[in-house]
mmCIF file of C-alpha atoms in Angstrom:
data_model
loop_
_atom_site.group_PDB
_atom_site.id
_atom_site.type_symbol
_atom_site.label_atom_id
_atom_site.label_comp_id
_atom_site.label_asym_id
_atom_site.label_seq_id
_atom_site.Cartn_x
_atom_site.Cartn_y
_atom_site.Cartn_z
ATOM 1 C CA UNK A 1 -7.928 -48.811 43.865
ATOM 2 C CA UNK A 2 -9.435 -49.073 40.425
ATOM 3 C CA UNK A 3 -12.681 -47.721 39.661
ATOM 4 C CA UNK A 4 -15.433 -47.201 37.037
ATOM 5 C CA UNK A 5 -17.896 -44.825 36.924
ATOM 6 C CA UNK A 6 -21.301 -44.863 35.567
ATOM 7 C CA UNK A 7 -23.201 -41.153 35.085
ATOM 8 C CA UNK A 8 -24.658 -39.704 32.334
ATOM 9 C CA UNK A 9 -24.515 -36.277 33.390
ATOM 10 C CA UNK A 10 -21.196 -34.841 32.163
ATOM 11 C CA UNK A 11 -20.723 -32.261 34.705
ATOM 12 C CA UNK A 12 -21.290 -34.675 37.866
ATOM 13 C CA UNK A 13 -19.317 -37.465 35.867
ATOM 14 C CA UNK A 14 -16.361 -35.039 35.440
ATOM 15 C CA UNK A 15 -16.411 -33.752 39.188
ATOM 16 C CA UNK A 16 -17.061 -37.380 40.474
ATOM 17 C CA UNK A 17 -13.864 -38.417 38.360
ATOM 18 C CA UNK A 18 -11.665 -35.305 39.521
ATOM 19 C CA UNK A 19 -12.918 -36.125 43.443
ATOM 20 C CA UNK A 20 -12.126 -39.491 43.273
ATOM 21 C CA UNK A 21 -8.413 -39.110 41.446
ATOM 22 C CA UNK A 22 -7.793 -36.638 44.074
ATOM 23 C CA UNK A 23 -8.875 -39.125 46.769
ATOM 24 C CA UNK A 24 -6.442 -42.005 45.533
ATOM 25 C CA UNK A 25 -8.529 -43.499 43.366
ATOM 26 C CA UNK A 26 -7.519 -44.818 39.859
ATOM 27 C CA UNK A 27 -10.680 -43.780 37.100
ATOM 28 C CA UNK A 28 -10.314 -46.789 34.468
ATOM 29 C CA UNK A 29 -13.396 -46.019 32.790
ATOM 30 C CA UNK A 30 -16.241 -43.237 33.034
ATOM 31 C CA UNK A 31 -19.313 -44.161 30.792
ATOM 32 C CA UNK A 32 -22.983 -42.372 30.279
ATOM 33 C CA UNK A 33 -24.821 -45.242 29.768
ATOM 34 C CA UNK A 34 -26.134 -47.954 31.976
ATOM 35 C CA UNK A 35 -25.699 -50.227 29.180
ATOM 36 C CA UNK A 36 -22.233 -50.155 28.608
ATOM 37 C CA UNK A 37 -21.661 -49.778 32.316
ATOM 38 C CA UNK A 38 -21.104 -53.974 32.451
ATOM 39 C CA UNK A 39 -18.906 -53.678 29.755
ATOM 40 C CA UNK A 40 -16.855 -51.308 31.173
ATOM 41 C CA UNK A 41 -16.687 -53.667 34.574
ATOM 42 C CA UNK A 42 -15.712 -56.479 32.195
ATOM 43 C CA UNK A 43 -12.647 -54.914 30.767
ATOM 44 C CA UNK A 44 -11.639 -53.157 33.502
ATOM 45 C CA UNK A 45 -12.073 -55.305 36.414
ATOM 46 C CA UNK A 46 -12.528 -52.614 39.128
ATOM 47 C CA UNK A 47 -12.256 -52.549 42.501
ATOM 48 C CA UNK A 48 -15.230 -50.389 42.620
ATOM 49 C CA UNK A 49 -18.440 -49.291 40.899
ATOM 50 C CA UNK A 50 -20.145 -45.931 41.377
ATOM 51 C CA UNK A 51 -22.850 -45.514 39.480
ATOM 52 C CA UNK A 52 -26.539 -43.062 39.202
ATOM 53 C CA UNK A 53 -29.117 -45.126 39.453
ATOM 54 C CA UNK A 54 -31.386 -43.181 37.099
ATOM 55 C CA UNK A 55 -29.468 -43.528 33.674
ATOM 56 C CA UNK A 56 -30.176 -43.883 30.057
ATOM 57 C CA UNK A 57 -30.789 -45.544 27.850
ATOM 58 C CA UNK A 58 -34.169 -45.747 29.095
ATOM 59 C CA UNK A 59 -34.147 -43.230 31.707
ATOM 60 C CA UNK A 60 -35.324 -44.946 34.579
ATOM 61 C CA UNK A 61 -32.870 -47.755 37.011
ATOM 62 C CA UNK A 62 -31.463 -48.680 34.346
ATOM 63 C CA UNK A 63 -28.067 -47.988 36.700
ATOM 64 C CA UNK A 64 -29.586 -50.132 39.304
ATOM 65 C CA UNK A 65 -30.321 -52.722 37.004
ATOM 66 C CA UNK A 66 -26.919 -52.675 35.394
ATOM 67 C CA UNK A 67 -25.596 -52.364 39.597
ATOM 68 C CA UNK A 68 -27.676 -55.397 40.235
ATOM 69 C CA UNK A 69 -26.116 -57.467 37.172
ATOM 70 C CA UNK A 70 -22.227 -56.326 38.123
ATOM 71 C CA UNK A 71 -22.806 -57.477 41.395
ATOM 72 C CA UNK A 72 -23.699 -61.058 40.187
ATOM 73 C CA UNK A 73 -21.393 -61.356 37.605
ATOM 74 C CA UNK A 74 -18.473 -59.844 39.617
ATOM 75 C CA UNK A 75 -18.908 -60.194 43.118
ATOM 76 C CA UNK A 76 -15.540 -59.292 44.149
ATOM 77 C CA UNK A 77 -16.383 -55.812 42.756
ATOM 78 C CA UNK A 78 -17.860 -52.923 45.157
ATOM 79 C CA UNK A 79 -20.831 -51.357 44.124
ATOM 80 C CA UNK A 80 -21.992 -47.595 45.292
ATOM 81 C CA UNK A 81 -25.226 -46.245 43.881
ATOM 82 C CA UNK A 82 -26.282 -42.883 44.234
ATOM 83 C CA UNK A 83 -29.894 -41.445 44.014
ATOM 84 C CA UNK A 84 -31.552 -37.664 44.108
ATOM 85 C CA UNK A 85 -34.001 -39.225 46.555
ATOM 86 C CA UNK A 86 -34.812 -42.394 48.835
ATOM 87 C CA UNK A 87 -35.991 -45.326 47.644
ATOM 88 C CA UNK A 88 -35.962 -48.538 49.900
ATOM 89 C CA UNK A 89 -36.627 -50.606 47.143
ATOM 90 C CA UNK A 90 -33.821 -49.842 45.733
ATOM 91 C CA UNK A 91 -32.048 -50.428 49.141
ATOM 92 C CA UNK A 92 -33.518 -53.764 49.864
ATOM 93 C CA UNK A 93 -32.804 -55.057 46.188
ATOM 94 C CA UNK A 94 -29.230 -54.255 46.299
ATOM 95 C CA UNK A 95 -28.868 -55.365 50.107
ATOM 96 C CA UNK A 96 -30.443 -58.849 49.241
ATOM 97 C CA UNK A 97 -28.692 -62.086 49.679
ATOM 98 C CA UNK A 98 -25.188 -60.759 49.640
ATOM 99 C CA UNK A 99 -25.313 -57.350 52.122
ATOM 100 C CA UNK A 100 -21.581 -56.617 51.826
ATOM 101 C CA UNK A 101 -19.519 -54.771 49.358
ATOM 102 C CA UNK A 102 -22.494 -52.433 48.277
ATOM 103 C CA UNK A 103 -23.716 -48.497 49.058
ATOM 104 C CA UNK A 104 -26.746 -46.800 48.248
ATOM 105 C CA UNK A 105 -25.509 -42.885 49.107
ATOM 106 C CA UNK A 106 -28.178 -40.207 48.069
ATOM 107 C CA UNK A 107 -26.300 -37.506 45.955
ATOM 108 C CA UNK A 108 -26.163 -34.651 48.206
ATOM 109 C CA UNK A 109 -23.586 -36.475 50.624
ATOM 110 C CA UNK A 110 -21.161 -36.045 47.638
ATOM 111 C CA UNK A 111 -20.396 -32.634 49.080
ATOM 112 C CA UNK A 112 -19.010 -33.723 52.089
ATOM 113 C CA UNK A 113 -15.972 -34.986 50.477
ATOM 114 C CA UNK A 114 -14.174 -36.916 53.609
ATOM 115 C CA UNK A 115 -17.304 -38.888 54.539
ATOM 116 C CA UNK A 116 -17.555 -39.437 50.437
ATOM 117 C CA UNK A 117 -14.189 -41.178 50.085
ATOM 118 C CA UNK A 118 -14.569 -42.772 53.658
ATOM 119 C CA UNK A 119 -17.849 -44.037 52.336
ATOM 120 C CA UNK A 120 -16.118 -45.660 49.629
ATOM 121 C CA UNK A 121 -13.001 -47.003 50.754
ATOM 122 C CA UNK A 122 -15.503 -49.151 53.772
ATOM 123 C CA UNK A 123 -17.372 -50.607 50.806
ATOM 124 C CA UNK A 124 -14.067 -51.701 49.187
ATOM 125 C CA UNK A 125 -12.891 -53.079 51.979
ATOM 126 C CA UNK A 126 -15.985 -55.273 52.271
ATOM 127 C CA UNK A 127 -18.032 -52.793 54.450
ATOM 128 C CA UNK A 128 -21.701 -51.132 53.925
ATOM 129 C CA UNK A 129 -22.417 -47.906 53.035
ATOM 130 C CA UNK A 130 -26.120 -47.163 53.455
ATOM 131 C CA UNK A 131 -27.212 -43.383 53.512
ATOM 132 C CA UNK A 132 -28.748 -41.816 57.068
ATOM 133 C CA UNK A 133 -32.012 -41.288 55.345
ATOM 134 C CA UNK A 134 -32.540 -44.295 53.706
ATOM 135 C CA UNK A 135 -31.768 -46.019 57.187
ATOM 136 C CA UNK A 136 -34.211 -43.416 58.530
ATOM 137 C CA UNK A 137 -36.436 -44.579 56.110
ATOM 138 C CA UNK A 138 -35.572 -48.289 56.451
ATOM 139 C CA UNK A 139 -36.156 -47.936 60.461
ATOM 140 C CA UNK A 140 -39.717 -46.418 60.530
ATOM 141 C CA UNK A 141 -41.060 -48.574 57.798
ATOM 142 C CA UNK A 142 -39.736 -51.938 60.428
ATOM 143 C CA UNK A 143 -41.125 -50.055 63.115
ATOM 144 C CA UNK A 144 -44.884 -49.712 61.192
ATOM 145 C CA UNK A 145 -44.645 -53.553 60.463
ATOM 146 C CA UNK A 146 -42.621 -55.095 62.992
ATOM 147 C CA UNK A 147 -43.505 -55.334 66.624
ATOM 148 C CA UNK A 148 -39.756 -56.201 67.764
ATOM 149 C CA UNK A 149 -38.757 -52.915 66.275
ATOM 150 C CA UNK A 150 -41.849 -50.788 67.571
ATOM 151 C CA UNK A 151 -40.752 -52.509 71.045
ATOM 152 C CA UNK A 152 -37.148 -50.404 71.319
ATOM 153 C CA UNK A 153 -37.148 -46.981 72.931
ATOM 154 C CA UNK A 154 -36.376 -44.211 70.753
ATOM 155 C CA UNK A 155 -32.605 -43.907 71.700
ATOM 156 C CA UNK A 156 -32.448 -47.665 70.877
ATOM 157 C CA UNK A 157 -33.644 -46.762 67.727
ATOM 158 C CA UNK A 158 -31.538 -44.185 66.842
ATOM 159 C CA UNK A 159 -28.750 -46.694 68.111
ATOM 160 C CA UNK A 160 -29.823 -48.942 66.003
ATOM 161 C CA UNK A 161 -30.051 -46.619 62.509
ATOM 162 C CA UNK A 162 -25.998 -45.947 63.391
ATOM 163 C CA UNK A 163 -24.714 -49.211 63.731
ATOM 164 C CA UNK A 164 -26.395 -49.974 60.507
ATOM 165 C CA UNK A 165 -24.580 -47.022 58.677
ATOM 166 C CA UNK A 166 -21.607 -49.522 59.798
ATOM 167 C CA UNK A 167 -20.393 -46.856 62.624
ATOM 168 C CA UNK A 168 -18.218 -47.676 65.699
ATOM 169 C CA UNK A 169 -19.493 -48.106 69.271
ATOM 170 C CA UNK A 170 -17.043 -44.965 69.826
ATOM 171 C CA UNK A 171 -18.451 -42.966 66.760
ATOM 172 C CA UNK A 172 -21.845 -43.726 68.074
ATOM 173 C CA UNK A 173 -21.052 -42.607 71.131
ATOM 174 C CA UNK A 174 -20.224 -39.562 70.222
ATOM 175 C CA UNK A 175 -22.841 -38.958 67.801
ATOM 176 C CA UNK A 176 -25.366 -39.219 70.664
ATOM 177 C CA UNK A 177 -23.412 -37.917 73.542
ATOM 178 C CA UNK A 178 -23.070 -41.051 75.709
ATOM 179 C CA UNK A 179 -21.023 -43.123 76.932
ATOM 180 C CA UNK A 180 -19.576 -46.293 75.074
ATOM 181 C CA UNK A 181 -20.713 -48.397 78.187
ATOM 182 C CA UNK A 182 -24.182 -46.853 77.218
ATOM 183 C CA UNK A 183 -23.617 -47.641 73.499
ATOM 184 C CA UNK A 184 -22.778 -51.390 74.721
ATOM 185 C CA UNK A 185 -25.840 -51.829 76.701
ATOM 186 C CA UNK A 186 -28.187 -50.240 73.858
ATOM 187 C CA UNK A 187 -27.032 -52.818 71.611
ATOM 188 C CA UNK A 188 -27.294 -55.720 73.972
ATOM 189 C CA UNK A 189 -31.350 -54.593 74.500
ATOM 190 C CA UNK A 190 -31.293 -54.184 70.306
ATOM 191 C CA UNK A 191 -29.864 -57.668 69.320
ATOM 192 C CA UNK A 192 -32.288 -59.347 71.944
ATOM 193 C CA UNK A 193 -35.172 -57.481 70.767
ATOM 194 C CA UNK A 194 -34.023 -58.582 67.230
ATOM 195 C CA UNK A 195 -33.054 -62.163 67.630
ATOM 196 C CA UNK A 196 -29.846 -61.445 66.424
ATOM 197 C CA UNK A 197 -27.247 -63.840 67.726
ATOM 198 C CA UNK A 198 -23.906 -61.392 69.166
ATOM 199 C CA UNK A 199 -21.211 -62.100 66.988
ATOM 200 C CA UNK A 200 -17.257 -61.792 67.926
ATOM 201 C CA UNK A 201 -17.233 -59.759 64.355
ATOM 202 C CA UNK A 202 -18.665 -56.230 64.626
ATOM 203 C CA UNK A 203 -18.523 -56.173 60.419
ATOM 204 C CA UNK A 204 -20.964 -59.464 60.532
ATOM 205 C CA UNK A 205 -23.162 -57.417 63.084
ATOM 206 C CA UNK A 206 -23.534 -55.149 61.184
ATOM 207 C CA UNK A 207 -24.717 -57.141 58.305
ATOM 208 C CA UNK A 208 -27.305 -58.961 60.119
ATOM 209 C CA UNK A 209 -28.889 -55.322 61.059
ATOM 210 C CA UNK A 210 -29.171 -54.016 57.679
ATOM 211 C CA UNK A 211 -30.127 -57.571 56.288
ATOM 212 C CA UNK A 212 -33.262 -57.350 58.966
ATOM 213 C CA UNK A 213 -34.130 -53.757 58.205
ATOM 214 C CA UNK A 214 -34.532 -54.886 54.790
ATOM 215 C CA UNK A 215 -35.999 -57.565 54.773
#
């Protein structure tokens, strides 16, 4: 799998570009700037993207906003941001209209270098990859605004905030030490709570969840 990478600091860019040869990955590019970061995509075609989202030249999105433009230029390209901290706006912008192919990872889950690469590889295979925290964030803030969301118990919630990180009834299961039956019935209360129609495909599940939490 081909990727380019968009950081400006050299160190991180360097380690990001060792971790992700290591992991199988091919490095076409590696660029400092958000503004050649489309350029880059352009004559590279990648499989993936991962970019900062704070990069010059001005210091600010400026990765985001060259995430955001990759995205609808190249949609069969997968796009991972990475942050220092949570920002659902950043989350909702990048989840909008098309919630597939795309992660927003905060920067300290670099150092756990399975779930990294795992991470990545689900994005390029047309998964999400949305950080615990932001979902944390992502749940509270529908819980404040929503009454269907305020309505689920807290283990429903926390149900809920896993399936949106795109995990398995199993993985869930274990995460929360219960059952799969239990997992089953959890998401049967969510989805009605919701009005989200059941779907055959646990991927397109998915989807709709992190499509409501950010809307």
């Amino acid at each position: 799998m081909k990727v380019v990478i968009g950081e400006d600091d050299v160190l991180l860019r360097q380690g990001l570009e060792s971790v992700l040869t290591q992991g199988g990955f091919e490095v076409a590019a590696a660029v400092g700037d958000a503004d050649a970061l489309p350029a880059a995509v352009a004559r590279h075609s990648p499989d993936l993207v991962v970019t900062d989202i704070r990069m010059p030249p001005g210091d600010a999105d400026d990765g985001l906003v060259a995430a955001l433009r990759i995205r609808a230029e190249h949609p069969d390209t997968a796009v991972v941001v990475l942050s220092q901290y949570v920002q659902r706006r950043y989350a909702a912008e990048l989840l909008a209209d098309r919630p597939a192919r795309v992660g927003y990872l905060l920067k300290q889950r670099i150092s756990d270098l399975d779930a990294f690469l795992a991470a990545l590889r689900t994005v390029v295979a047309g998964g999400t990859a949305i950080d615990p925290e932001v979902i944390e964030v992502m749940v509270h803030r529908a819980r404040m605004i929503d009454g269907h969301v305020a309505r689920l118990t807290p283990r429903q919630r926390e149900v809920l905030a896993l399936i949106a990180e795109g995990r398995s009834n199993s993985s869930i299961a274990a995460r929360l030490v219960i059952s799969e039956k239990a997992v089953v019935q959890h998401t049967s209360h969510i989805y009605d709570a919701l009005g989200i129609p059941v779907d055959a495909n646990d991927h397109r599940r998915v989807l709709a969840v992190v499509r409501y939490l950010a809307g």
